[in-house]
Every structure is written in C-alpha cells, then in structure tokens.
mmCIF file of C-alpha atoms and ligand atoms in Angstrom:
data_model
loop_
_atom_site.group_PDB
_atom_site.id
_atom_site.type_symbol
_atom_site.label_atom_id
_atom_site.label_comp_id
_atom_site.label_asym_id
_atom_site.label_seq_id
_atom_site.Cartn_x
_atom_site.Cartn_y
_atom_site.Cartn_z
ATOM 1 C CA UNK A 11 64.720 213.988 -29.026
ATOM 2 C CA UNK A 12 65.620 210.300 -29.013
ATOM 3 C CA UNK A 13 69.508 210.334 -30.006
ATOM 4 C CA UNK A 14 68.862 207.322 -32.570
ATOM 5 C CA UNK A 15 66.065 208.221 -34.036
ATOM 6 C CA UNK A 16 67.550 211.565 -34.560
ATOM 7 C CA UNK A 17 70.345 210.043 -36.781
ATOM 8 C CA UNK A 18 67.983 208.301 -39.096
ATOM 9 C CA UNK A 19 65.655 211.531 -39.359
ATOM 10 C CA UNK A 20 68.894 213.699 -39.888
ATOM 11 C CA UNK A 21 68.942 211.905 -43.482
ATOM 12 C CA UNK A 22 65.349 213.190 -44.251
ATOM 13 C CA UNK A 23 64.046 216.300 -45.434
ATOM 14 C CA UNK A 24 60.473 215.802 -43.191
ATOM 15 C CA UNK A 25 58.513 215.927 -46.675
ATOM 16 C CA UNK A 26 55.599 213.296 -46.710
ATOM 17 C CA UNK A 27 57.086 210.994 -49.258
ATOM 18 C CA UNK A 28 60.181 210.067 -46.537
ATOM 19 C CA UNK A 29 57.491 208.703 -44.173
ATOM 20 C CA UNK A 30 57.466 205.105 -44.882
ATOM 21 C CA UNK A 31 61.727 204.974 -45.991
ATOM 22 C CA UNK A 32 61.867 206.693 -42.407
ATOM 23 C CA UNK A 33 59.398 203.754 -40.458
ATOM 24 C CA UNK A 34 62.029 201.458 -42.395
ATOM 25 C CA UNK A 35 65.019 202.985 -40.994
ATOM 26 C CA UNK A 36 63.521 203.115 -37.742
ATOM 27 C CA UNK A 37 62.039 199.364 -37.969
ATOM 28 C CA UNK A 38 65.395 198.151 -39.712
ATOM 29 C CA UNK A 39 67.133 199.731 -36.391
ATOM 30 C CA UNK A 40 65.053 198.839 -33.155
ATOM 31 C CA UNK A 41 63.443 195.820 -34.786
ATOM 32 C CA UNK A 42 60.578 197.328 -34.376
ATOM 33 C CA UNK A 43 57.949 200.847 -34.394
ATOM 34 C CA UNK A 44 58.568 201.845 -30.764
ATOM 35 C CA UNK A 45 55.432 204.014 -29.941
ATOM 36 C CA UNK A 46 57.283 206.511 -28.153
ATOM 37 C CA UNK A 47 59.274 206.951 -31.559
ATOM 38 C CA UNK A 48 56.036 207.910 -33.533
ATOM 39 C CA UNK A 49 54.857 211.178 -32.095
ATOM 40 C CA UNK A 50 58.908 212.729 -32.745
ATOM 41 C CA UNK A 51 58.197 211.474 -36.578
ATOM 42 C CA UNK A 52 54.605 212.674 -36.907
ATOM 43 C CA UNK A 53 55.857 216.251 -35.631
ATOM 44 C CA UNK A 54 58.756 216.052 -37.805
ATOM 45 C CA UNK A 55 56.998 214.972 -40.879
ATOM 46 C CA UNK A 56 53.527 217.522 -40.225
ATOM 47 C CA UNK A 57 51.120 214.936 -40.404
ATOM 48 C CA UNK A 58 48.765 213.855 -37.100
ATOM 49 C CA UNK A 59 50.299 210.731 -35.519
ATOM 50 C CA UNK A 60 46.801 209.434 -36.504
ATOM 51 C CA UNK A 61 47.700 209.492 -40.111
ATOM 52 C CA UNK A 62 50.779 208.411 -39.424
ATOM 53 C CA UNK A 63 49.416 205.018 -37.947
ATOM 54 C CA UNK A 64 46.884 204.799 -40.540
ATOM 55 C CA UNK A 65 50.086 204.683 -43.050
ATOM 56 C CA UNK A 66 51.868 202.103 -41.238
ATOM 57 C CA UNK A 67 49.106 199.559 -40.094
ATOM 58 C CA UNK A 68 48.389 199.646 -43.744
ATOM 59 C CA UNK A 69 51.580 197.522 -44.353
ATOM 60 C CA UNK A 70 52.002 194.144 -43.096
ATOM 61 C CA UNK A 71 55.714 194.753 -43.281
ATOM 62 C CA UNK A 72 55.508 197.167 -39.859
ATOM 63 C CA UNK A 73 55.249 195.952 -36.567
ATOM 64 C CA UNK A 74 54.785 197.368 -33.488
ATOM 65 C CA UNK A 75 56.340 194.994 -30.868
ATOM 66 C CA UNK A 76 59.418 193.960 -30.416
ATOM 67 C CA UNK A 77 60.994 190.920 -31.999
ATOM 68 C CA UNK A 78 62.812 188.360 -29.978
ATOM 69 C CA UNK A 79 65.921 187.482 -29.752
ATOM 70 C CA UNK A 80 65.068 184.173 -31.557
ATOM 71 C CA UNK A 81 62.650 185.400 -34.412
ATOM 72 C CA UNK A 82 60.650 182.610 -35.768
ATOM 73 C CA UNK A 83 58.866 182.816 -38.722
ATOM 74 C CA UNK A 84 56.508 179.912 -39.903
ATOM 75 C CA UNK A 85 55.060 179.540 -43.588
ATOM 76 C CA UNK A 86 51.073 179.030 -44.286
ATOM 77 C CA UNK A 87 51.352 178.968 -47.540
ATOM 78 C CA UNK A 88 49.504 176.605 -49.391
ATOM 79 C CA UNK A 89 52.242 173.727 -49.882
ATOM 80 C CA UNK A 90 53.178 174.117 -46.094
ATOM 81 C CA UNK A 91 49.335 174.299 -45.252
ATOM 82 C CA UNK A 92 48.526 171.123 -46.849
ATOM 83 C CA UNK A 93 51.864 169.502 -45.080
ATOM 84 C CA UNK A 94 50.558 170.646 -41.271
ATOM 85 C CA UNK A 95 51.851 174.494 -40.979
ATOM 86 C CA UNK A 96 49.135 174.791 -38.509
ATOM 87 C CA UNK A 97 50.368 171.807 -36.308
ATOM 88 C CA UNK A 98 53.458 173.521 -35.962
ATOM 89 C CA UNK A 99 52.240 176.779 -35.200
ATOM 90 C CA UNK A 100 50.469 175.166 -32.822
ATOM 91 C CA UNK A 101 53.374 173.283 -30.952
ATOM 92 C CA UNK A 102 55.056 176.152 -31.340
ATOM 93 C CA UNK A 103 52.737 178.430 -29.914
ATOM 94 C CA UNK A 104 52.284 175.549 -26.671
ATOM 95 C CA UNK A 105 55.670 175.058 -26.180
ATOM 96 C CA UNK A 106 56.414 178.895 -26.028
ATOM 97 C CA UNK A 107 52.887 180.148 -24.566
ATOM 98 C CA UNK A 108 52.591 182.707 -26.796
ATOM 99 C CA UNK A 109 50.197 183.193 -30.108
ATOM 100 C CA UNK A 110 51.265 184.295 -33.563
ATOM 101 C CA UNK A 111 52.147 188.104 -33.305
ATOM 102 C CA UNK A 112 53.438 187.521 -29.781
ATOM 103 C CA UNK A 113 57.140 187.851 -28.010
ATOM 104 C CA UNK A 114 57.523 185.946 -25.388
ATOM 105 C CA UNK A 115 58.144 188.017 -21.909
ATOM 106 C CA UNK A 116 62.001 187.837 -21.705
ATOM 107 C CA UNK A 117 62.102 188.869 -25.277
ATOM 108 C CA UNK A 118 64.002 185.374 -26.150
ATOM 109 C CA UNK A 119 61.394 184.369 -28.608
ATOM 110 C CA UNK A 120 58.729 185.630 -31.048
ATOM 111 C CA UNK A 121 56.556 184.212 -33.428
ATOM 112 C CA UNK A 122 54.743 185.635 -36.929
ATOM 113 C CA UNK A 123 53.392 183.648 -40.117
ATOM 114 C CA UNK A 124 54.157 184.421 -43.642
ATOM 115 C CA UNK A 125 52.805 183.289 -46.819
ATOM 116 C CA UNK A 126 55.821 181.377 -48.608
ATOM 117 C CA UNK A 127 59.151 181.186 -47.824
ATOM 118 C CA UNK A 128 59.990 180.348 -51.553
ATOM 119 C CA UNK A 129 61.494 176.587 -50.841
ATOM 120 C CA UNK A 130 57.856 174.990 -51.247
ATOM 121 C CA UNK A 131 59.358 171.909 -51.913
ATOM 122 C CA UNK A 132 60.966 171.308 -48.401
ATOM 123 C CA UNK A 133 57.312 172.027 -46.595
ATOM 124 C CA UNK A 134 56.725 173.009 -43.926
ATOM 125 C CA UNK A 135 58.916 175.277 -43.337
ATOM 126 C CA UNK A 136 59.897 177.847 -41.267
ATOM 127 C CA UNK A 137 62.408 180.436 -40.592
ATOM 128 C CA UNK A 138 64.461 181.335 -37.297
ATOM 129 C CA UNK A 139 66.425 184.643 -37.563
ATOM 130 C CA UNK A 140 67.019 184.122 -41.268
ATOM 131 C CA UNK A 141 67.967 180.531 -41.080
ATOM 132 C CA UNK A 142 65.422 178.339 -43.261
ATOM 133 C CA UNK A 143 63.908 174.999 -41.185
ATOM 134 C CA UNK A 144 62.841 172.484 -43.710
ATOM 135 C CA UNK A 145 60.712 169.209 -43.328
ATOM 136 C CA UNK A 146 59.759 170.270 -39.864
ATOM 137 C CA UNK A 147 57.972 167.514 -37.731
ATOM 138 C CA UNK A 148 56.393 167.975 -34.669
ATOM 139 C CA UNK A 149 59.562 165.966 -32.792
ATOM 140 C CA UNK A 150 61.651 169.045 -34.173
ATOM 141 C CA UNK A 151 59.927 171.478 -32.435
ATOM 142 C CA UNK A 152 59.806 169.783 -29.316
ATOM 143 C CA UNK A 153 63.688 169.237 -30.059
ATOM 144 C CA UNK A 154 63.953 172.909 -31.310
ATOM 145 C CA UNK A 155 62.973 173.990 -27.810
ATOM 146 C CA UNK A 156 64.315 171.283 -25.508
ATOM 147 C CA UNK A 157 67.375 173.760 -25.015
ATOM 148 C CA UNK A 158 65.623 176.069 -22.788
ATOM 149 C CA UNK A 159 63.206 174.891 -20.862
ATOM 150 C CA UNK A 160 62.443 177.654 -18.609
ATOM 151 C CA UNK A 161 61.015 179.540 -20.925
ATOM 152 C CA UNK A 162 58.555 176.655 -22.501
ATOM 153 C CA UNK A 163 55.730 174.668 -21.537
ATOM 154 C CA UNK A 164 56.138 170.833 -22.959
ATOM 155 C CA UNK A 165 53.498 169.619 -25.303
ATOM 156 C CA UNK A 166 50.774 167.683 -23.796
HETATM 157 S S1 FES B 20 54.325 177.606 -49.180
HETATM 158 FE FE1 FES B 20 55.690 177.149 -47.427
HETATM 159 S S2 FES B 20 57.478 177.320 -48.633
HETATM 160 FE FE2 FES B 20 56.014 178.263 -50.051
#
C-alpha cells in the first residue's frame, strides 16, 4: 500500500461514512485524487471502485488531475461575468495553451472557474494560490504571464 495513503487511512475505521472524509484528506495531501490510490481506498471501505467514483464525481470539490504549482481560479459569477470574465478565461487559456480544468504539461499552471469568490464589487476577479486578483483586465493577464515566457503563448 502507498505509504502516504496508509498514513491517512490509519485514522479511519473503514466504514462507508469514512469515504468522503478520506477523499478530502487524500485531496488535501496530494492536491487531487490519484487514480492509482482509489482501488486501495475502495478495498479499505469495502465498496466497488465504481461506487467510489460515483460518489467522488458527484461532488464538485473533488478533482482527478493534479493542480499546477500556480493554481488559477477565475470567477464566473454574475458580477464577474458581466464584467468580462469569459474574456479573462479565454485569454488565460490562450496564454497557457490549456482549457479550463486542465494543467500545463510542466505542472506549473492549472486553471478552473468558480461561481463566486465573494468580492463581487471588485469584478472581474480571480484567485492565484489563494491570493485574490481584482479588477482584472486583459493587460493584467498578459503581464501576469510575461514572467514565464517558456510556458506561454502570446495573445494574438
Ligand atoms: S461574482 Fe465574481 S466575485 Fe462574486
């Protein structure tokens, strides 16, 4: 068994109600739910792997791919949407050559969106590794990625 997973499972009894907290602990430790560990978790809980995935995919909080060292979360809530959040997302996608929900090949950046970051007056907003970026413009996005040119594609 994976040593780190074993450390997580030690604090659980292996009953069905442990599943969500175990998945949360795994994601908190690894940053996502590594597929190779899910079989061990399903054996520990005593449920089929398909059932585990059924539960895990039901909750938006769980992800099955790793996040980048710089995890970008762009708000797509109403206020940000009205202020052009879609243009911000498109620009980031172009710069990084990934789509929402993906991570760059070198695991430097990942991109996802949320419903509201709770700072609507500062729309459009995003969060990079828990730091809020507000009143974003396309220029800000260009500037943000100009530091790491090897990993990006310029806006046309
Ligand atoms: S809608 Fe974007 S912060 Fe609330």
